[in-house]
Amino acid sequence: MPGSTTGSATWFDLRRRTTIYPPEPAGRPGVCAVCRGPARPGFARCYQCAQHDLLGLGLLADVVVPISYAVKGTAFATGLWRYKSWRSPDPAARACLLALLLSFLHDHGRCVWRHAGMPAPGRLAVVPTGCGRPGPHPLLEMAGPYLRLPVTGLVIRPGEQGRDPNPDRFTSERAGLGASVLLLDDSWVSGASAQSAAAALKRAGARHVAVVVLGRHVDPADRLSAPLAARLVPRGYDPDRCAVHRARP
Ligand SMILES: [Zn+2]
Ligand SMILES: [Zn+2]
């Protein structure tokens, strides 16, 4: 995990780099308890997260924690796309997203592990991109050297691309029997990729999988998402608040 020996001034500087759209609390009506996306009135989860049960409850991620919403059309959402542009990755977007991810894991990693009921992760994995681009995932390339966790590789199984949750979509390297895995993703749209990746890790031996997502996609033009999008406001990253934060007793 990011080193506690690093000076507090450095953390202060890193935290100030990005403006985010903080996730709404899980218990709020109309907010999915899993991914914090829009849920239909009277439902605890969004349609897609309910669909993920098809993967088998024991194979789903133990927790899903979005760091921010990615509201379509905003600079934050654009950065999530630009940072991994194949031809010309945006260095400014990379720097901002890396600072945000490292700050978040430094400040709220323990919130995530506690909420998942797991020890601090011993392994790191990244949800592969849908396009099957060659080389390491940009998120792994950026954050891996700082997180200093052994990596469990995930690859798309040929012919299994798709949008539905599918425990066969990815093959996972051995995760280590009983391992706790931090699974990173840049964007959560339906969550099918991340949950399929969690399922692959669990089938490869992982006991716990905690998903941390940079941006939970929200499209203001979508009828169901519009009320949520309308009340989201950009804020500076807050070291005292996250999607699963609890005030310490
Ligand atoms: Zn959901
Ligand atoms: Zn927290």
Short mmCIF file of C-alpha atoms and ligand atoms in Angstrom, two decimals:
data_model
loop_
_atom_site.label_atom_id
_atom_site.label_comp_id
_atom_site.label_asym_id
_atom_site.label_seq_id
_atom_site.Cartn_x
_atom_site.Cartn_y
_atom_site.Cartn_z
CA MET A 1 0.00 0.00 0.00
CA PRO A 2 1.17 3.54 -0.49
CA GLY A 3 3.87 4.17 2.04
CA SER A 4 3.04 5.70 5.35
CA THR A 5 6.57 7.06 5.45
CA THR A 6 5.76 9.54 2.68
CA GLY A 7 5.44 13.06 4.05
CA SER A 8 1.99 14.40 4.82
CA ALA A 9 2.71 17.41 2.60
CA THR A 10 2.97 15.07 -0.38
CA TRP A 11 -0.39 13.48 0.43
CA PHE A 12 -1.90 16.91 0.84
CA ASP A 13 -0.64 17.85 -2.60
CA LEU A 14 -1.89 14.63 -4.21
CA ARG A 15 -5.37 15.01 -2.72
CA ARG A 16 -5.82 18.45 -4.19
CA ARG A 17 -5.31 17.44 -7.79
CA THR A 18 -8.71 16.10 -8.73
CA THR A 19 -12.30 17.20 -8.52
CA ILE A 20 -14.70 14.31 -8.05
CA TYR A 21 -18.42 13.59 -7.82
CA PRO A 22 -18.66 11.86 -4.43
CA PRO A 23 -20.75 8.68 -4.29
CA GLU A 24 -24.11 8.88 -2.61
CA PRO A 25 -24.77 6.75 0.48
CA ALA A 26 -25.96 3.19 -0.11
CA GLY A 27 -29.14 3.55 1.92
CA ARG A 28 -30.50 6.48 -0.04
CA PRO A 29 -33.72 5.69 -1.96
CA GLY A 30 -33.05 5.34 -5.67
CA VAL A 31 -29.35 4.55 -5.16
CA CYS A 32 -28.01 1.03 -5.77
CA ALA A 33 -26.60 -0.50 -2.59
CA VAL A 34 -23.81 -2.16 -4.59
CA CYS A 35 -22.57 0.26 -7.27
CA ARG A 36 -24.31 3.52 -6.23
CA GLY A 37 -25.88 3.91 -9.65
CA PRO A 38 -29.56 4.71 -10.11
CA ALA A 39 -32.02 2.09 -8.82
CA ARG A 40 -35.71 1.99 -9.58
CA PRO A 41 -38.02 3.21 -6.80
CA GLY A 42 -38.51 0.49 -4.21
CA PHE A 43 -35.45 -1.51 -5.27
CA ALA A 44 -32.26 -1.75 -3.22
CA ARG A 45 -30.09 -2.52 -6.23
CA CYS A 46 -29.98 -1.42 -9.83
CA TYR A 47 -31.18 -3.79 -12.53
CA GLN A 48 -27.64 -4.73 -13.58
CA CYS A 49 -26.39 -5.50 -10.07
CA ALA A 50 -29.44 -7.73 -9.51
CA GLN A 51 -28.53 -9.53 -12.75
CA HIS A 52 -25.06 -10.25 -11.41
CA ASP A 53 -26.60 -12.79 -9.05
CA LEU A 54 -26.58 -15.07 -12.10
CA LEU A 55 -22.84 -15.44 -11.59
CA GLY A 56 -23.50 -17.14 -8.27
CA LEU A 57 -23.55 -15.25 -5.01
CA GLY A 58 -20.33 -16.80 -3.76
CA LEU A 59 -18.46 -15.53 -6.82
CA LEU A 60 -19.44 -11.86 -6.61
CA ALA A 61 -17.13 -9.15 -5.28
CA ASP A 62 -17.33 -8.77 -1.51
CA VAL A 63 -17.57 -5.03 -1.90
CA VAL A 64 -17.75 -2.49 -4.74
CA VAL A 65 -16.46 0.97 -3.91
CA PRO A 66 -16.66 3.76 -6.46
CA ILE A 67 -14.37 6.67 -5.71
CA SER A 68 -16.44 9.08 -7.81
CA TYR A 69 -19.27 9.21 -10.28
CA ALA A 70 -18.18 9.70 -13.89
CA VAL A 71 -20.90 11.95 -15.22
CA LYS A 72 -20.92 11.77 -19.00
CA GLY A 73 -19.63 14.97 -20.57
CA THR A 74 -17.64 16.16 -17.54
CA ALA A 75 -13.89 16.57 -17.45
CA PHE A 76 -13.60 13.70 -14.97
CA ALA A 77 -15.41 11.28 -17.31
CA THR A 78 -13.38 12.48 -20.29
CA GLY A 79 -10.15 11.94 -18.34
CA LEU A 80 -11.15 8.34 -17.65
CA TRP A 81 -11.25 7.78 -21.36
CA ARG A 82 -8.26 9.90 -22.33
CA TYR A 83 -5.83 8.45 -19.83
CA LYS A 84 -5.87 5.14 -21.69
CA SER A 85 -6.10 6.37 -25.26
CA TRP A 86 -4.11 3.85 -27.23
CA ARG A 87 -2.47 6.33 -29.58
CA SER A 88 -1.97 9.32 -27.33
CA PRO A 89 -2.64 8.80 -23.62
CA ASP A 90 -3.23 12.10 -21.86
CA PRO A 91 -0.41 12.60 -19.31
CA ALA A 92 -2.40 15.16 -17.30
CA ALA A 93 -5.35 12.77 -16.97
CA ARG A 94 -2.95 10.00 -15.94
CA ALA A 95 -1.36 12.14 -13.25
CA CYS A 96 -4.74 13.20 -11.83
CA LEU A 97 -6.19 9.70 -11.78
CA LEU A 98 -3.08 8.19 -10.26
CA ALA A 99 -3.03 10.85 -7.52
CA LEU A 100 -6.70 10.19 -6.83
CA LEU A 101 -6.32 6.41 -6.69
CA LEU A 102 -3.27 6.49 -4.42
CA SER A 103 -4.82 9.09 -2.13
CA PHE A 104 -8.01 7.07 -1.89
CA LEU A 105 -6.27 3.80 -1.07
CA HIS A 106 -4.06 5.57 1.47
CA ASP A 107 -6.99 7.30 3.17
CA HIS A 108 -9.80 4.76 2.72
CA GLY A 109 -8.24 1.39 1.97
CA ARG A 110 -9.01 0.26 5.51
CA CYS A 111 -12.67 1.32 5.07
CA VAL A 112 -12.85 -0.91 1.99
CA TRP A 113 -11.25 -3.96 3.58
CA ARG A 114 -13.38 -3.59 6.70
CA HIS A 115 -16.57 -3.33 4.68
CA ALA A 116 -15.60 -6.44 2.70
CA GLY A 117 -14.82 -8.32 5.93
CA MET A 118 -11.35 -9.12 4.67
CA PRO A 119 -7.76 -8.52 5.69
CA ALA A 120 -5.67 -6.01 3.74
CA PRO A 121 -5.24 -7.40 0.23
CA GLY A 122 -2.24 -9.55 -0.57
CA ARG A 123 -2.71 -9.41 -4.32
CA LEU A 124 -3.64 -6.91 -7.01
CA ALA A 125 -5.67 -7.41 -10.21
CA VAL A 126 -7.10 -5.08 -12.84
CA VAL A 127 -10.27 -5.64 -14.89
CA PRO A 128 -9.06 -6.05 -18.51
CA THR A 129 -10.25 -3.54 -21.08
CA GLY A 130 -12.96 -4.73 -23.40
CA CYS A 131 -10.98 -4.12 -26.57
CA GLY A 132 -8.26 -6.64 -25.72
CA ARG A 133 -5.45 -4.11 -26.31
CA PRO A 134 -1.97 -5.56 -26.07
CA GLY A 135 0.46 -4.80 -23.25
CA PRO A 136 -0.19 -4.11 -19.59
CA HIS A 137 -3.40 -2.35 -18.57
CA PRO A 138 -2.70 1.40 -18.19
CA LEU A 139 -4.08 1.35 -14.65
CA LEU A 140 -1.69 -1.43 -13.68
CA GLU A 141 1.17 0.31 -15.43
CA MET A 142 0.46 3.50 -13.47
CA ALA A 143 -0.45 2.22 -10.03
CA GLY A 144 1.32 -1.14 -9.82
CA PRO A 145 4.76 0.24 -8.89
CA TYR A 146 3.27 2.22 -6.00
CA LEU A 147 0.97 -0.46 -4.63
CA ARG A 148 3.74 -3.06 -4.54
CA LEU A 149 1.42 -6.05 -4.45
CA PRO A 150 1.95 -9.23 -6.48
CA VAL A 151 -0.29 -9.13 -9.53
CA THR A 152 -2.77 -11.79 -10.53
CA GLY A 153 -3.22 -11.52 -14.29
CA LEU A 154 -6.64 -11.66 -15.93
CA VAL A 155 -7.17 -12.10 -19.66
CA ILE A 156 -10.26 -12.23 -21.81
CA ARG A 157 -11.04 -15.72 -22.98
CA PRO A 158 -11.33 -15.70 -26.79
CA GLY A 159 -14.94 -15.61 -27.94
CA GLU A 160 -16.29 -14.62 -24.51
CA GLN A 161 -16.45 -10.86 -25.03
CA GLY A 162 -19.89 -9.53 -24.26
CA ARG A 163 -21.94 -7.37 -22.01
CA ASP A 164 -23.53 -9.95 -19.76
CA PRO A 165 -22.08 -11.20 -16.50
CA ASN A 166 -20.14 -14.32 -17.40
CA PRO A 167 -17.86 -16.33 -15.09
CA ASP A 168 -16.07 -17.67 -18.17
CA ARG A 169 -15.27 -14.29 -19.69
CA PHE A 170 -11.84 -14.06 -18.09
CA THR A 171 -9.19 -16.54 -17.18
CA SER A 172 -7.26 -15.75 -14.05
CA GLU A 173 -3.79 -16.74 -13.02
CA ARG A 174 -3.75 -18.60 -9.73
CA ALA A 175 -4.81 -16.09 -7.11
CA GLY A 176 -3.39 -17.99 -4.16
CA LEU A 177 -5.76 -20.14 -2.13
CA GLY A 178 -7.70 -17.96 0.28
CA ALA A 179 -6.15 -14.75 -1.05
CA SER A 180 -7.64 -11.31 -0.55
CA VAL A 181 -7.49 -9.41 -3.82
CA LEU A 182 -7.79 -5.73 -4.62
CA LEU A 183 -9.45 -5.57 -8.05
CA LEU A 184 -9.17 -2.17 -9.75
CA ASP A 185 -11.27 -0.83 -12.59
CA ASP A 186 -11.37 2.59 -14.19
CA SER A 187 -15.05 2.73 -15.13
CA TRP A 188 -18.17 0.93 -14.02
CA VAL A 189 -21.00 1.00 -16.53
CA SER A 190 -23.03 -2.18 -16.00
CA GLY A 191 -20.43 -3.77 -13.74
CA ALA A 192 -20.58 -7.00 -15.75
CA SER A 193 -16.85 -6.92 -16.50
CA ALA A 194 -15.78 -6.25 -12.92
CA GLN A 195 -18.10 -8.90 -11.46
CA SER A 196 -17.06 -11.42 -14.12
CA ALA A 197 -13.44 -10.68 -13.20
CA ALA A 198 -14.23 -11.13 -9.49
CA ALA A 199 -15.83 -14.48 -10.33
CA ALA A 200 -12.73 -15.57 -12.27
CA LEU A 201 -10.49 -14.62 -9.34
CA LYS A 202 -12.63 -16.54 -6.88
CA ARG A 203 -12.64 -19.58 -9.10
CA ALA A 204 -8.85 -19.29 -9.18
CA GLY A 205 -8.67 -19.52 -5.39
CA ALA A 206 -9.31 -16.01 -4.06
CA ARG A 207 -11.44 -15.87 -0.94
CA HIS A 208 -12.13 -12.14 -0.94
CA VAL A 209 -12.29 -9.62 -3.77
CA ALA A 210 -12.69 -5.89 -3.16
CA VAL A 211 -13.49 -3.84 -6.26
CA VAL A 212 -12.35 -0.21 -6.26
CA VAL A 213 -13.59 1.79 -9.25
CA LEU A 214 -12.43 5.26 -10.22
CA GLY A 215 -15.68 6.34 -11.87
CA ARG A 216 -19.23 4.99 -11.72
CA HIS A 217 -20.68 5.99 -15.11
CA VAL A 218 -23.80 8.21 -15.05
CA ASP A 219 -25.45 9.44 -18.22
CA PRO A 220 -27.65 12.51 -17.58
CA ALA A 221 -29.55 11.75 -20.82
CA ASP A 222 -30.69 8.41 -19.44
CA ARG A 223 -34.18 8.75 -17.96
CA LEU A 224 -33.43 6.67 -14.87
CA SER A 225 -30.06 8.36 -14.28
CA ALA A 226 -31.25 11.95 -14.77
CA PRO A 227 -32.47 12.62 -11.19
CA LEU A 228 -29.18 11.34 -9.77
CA ALA A 229 -27.10 13.28 -12.30
CA ALA A 230 -29.04 16.45 -11.53
CA ARG A 231 -28.09 16.47 -7.86
CA LEU A 232 -24.43 15.58 -8.29
CA VAL A 233 -22.00 18.41 -7.77
CA PRO A 234 -18.25 18.38 -8.22
CA ARG A 235 -16.20 18.64 -5.05
CA GLY A 236 -12.63 18.40 -3.99
CA TYR A 237 -11.60 14.92 -2.87
CA ASP A 238 -12.36 14.54 0.84
CA PRO A 239 -9.99 12.40 2.95
CA ASP A 240 -12.75 12.04 5.57
CA ARG A 241 -15.44 10.67 3.31
CA CYS A 242 -15.83 7.66 1.03
CA ALA A 243 -18.63 5.39 -0.19
CA VAL A 244 -18.27 3.05 2.79
CA HIS A 245 -16.87 5.44 5.37
CA ARG A 246 -17.91 5.12 8.98
CA ALA A 247 -16.91 7.58 11.62
CA ARG A 248 -14.51 5.87 13.97
CA PRO A 249 -16.00 5.28 17.42
ZN ZN B 1 -25.79 -1.37 -9.07
ZN ZN B 2 -13.46 5.85 4.07
#
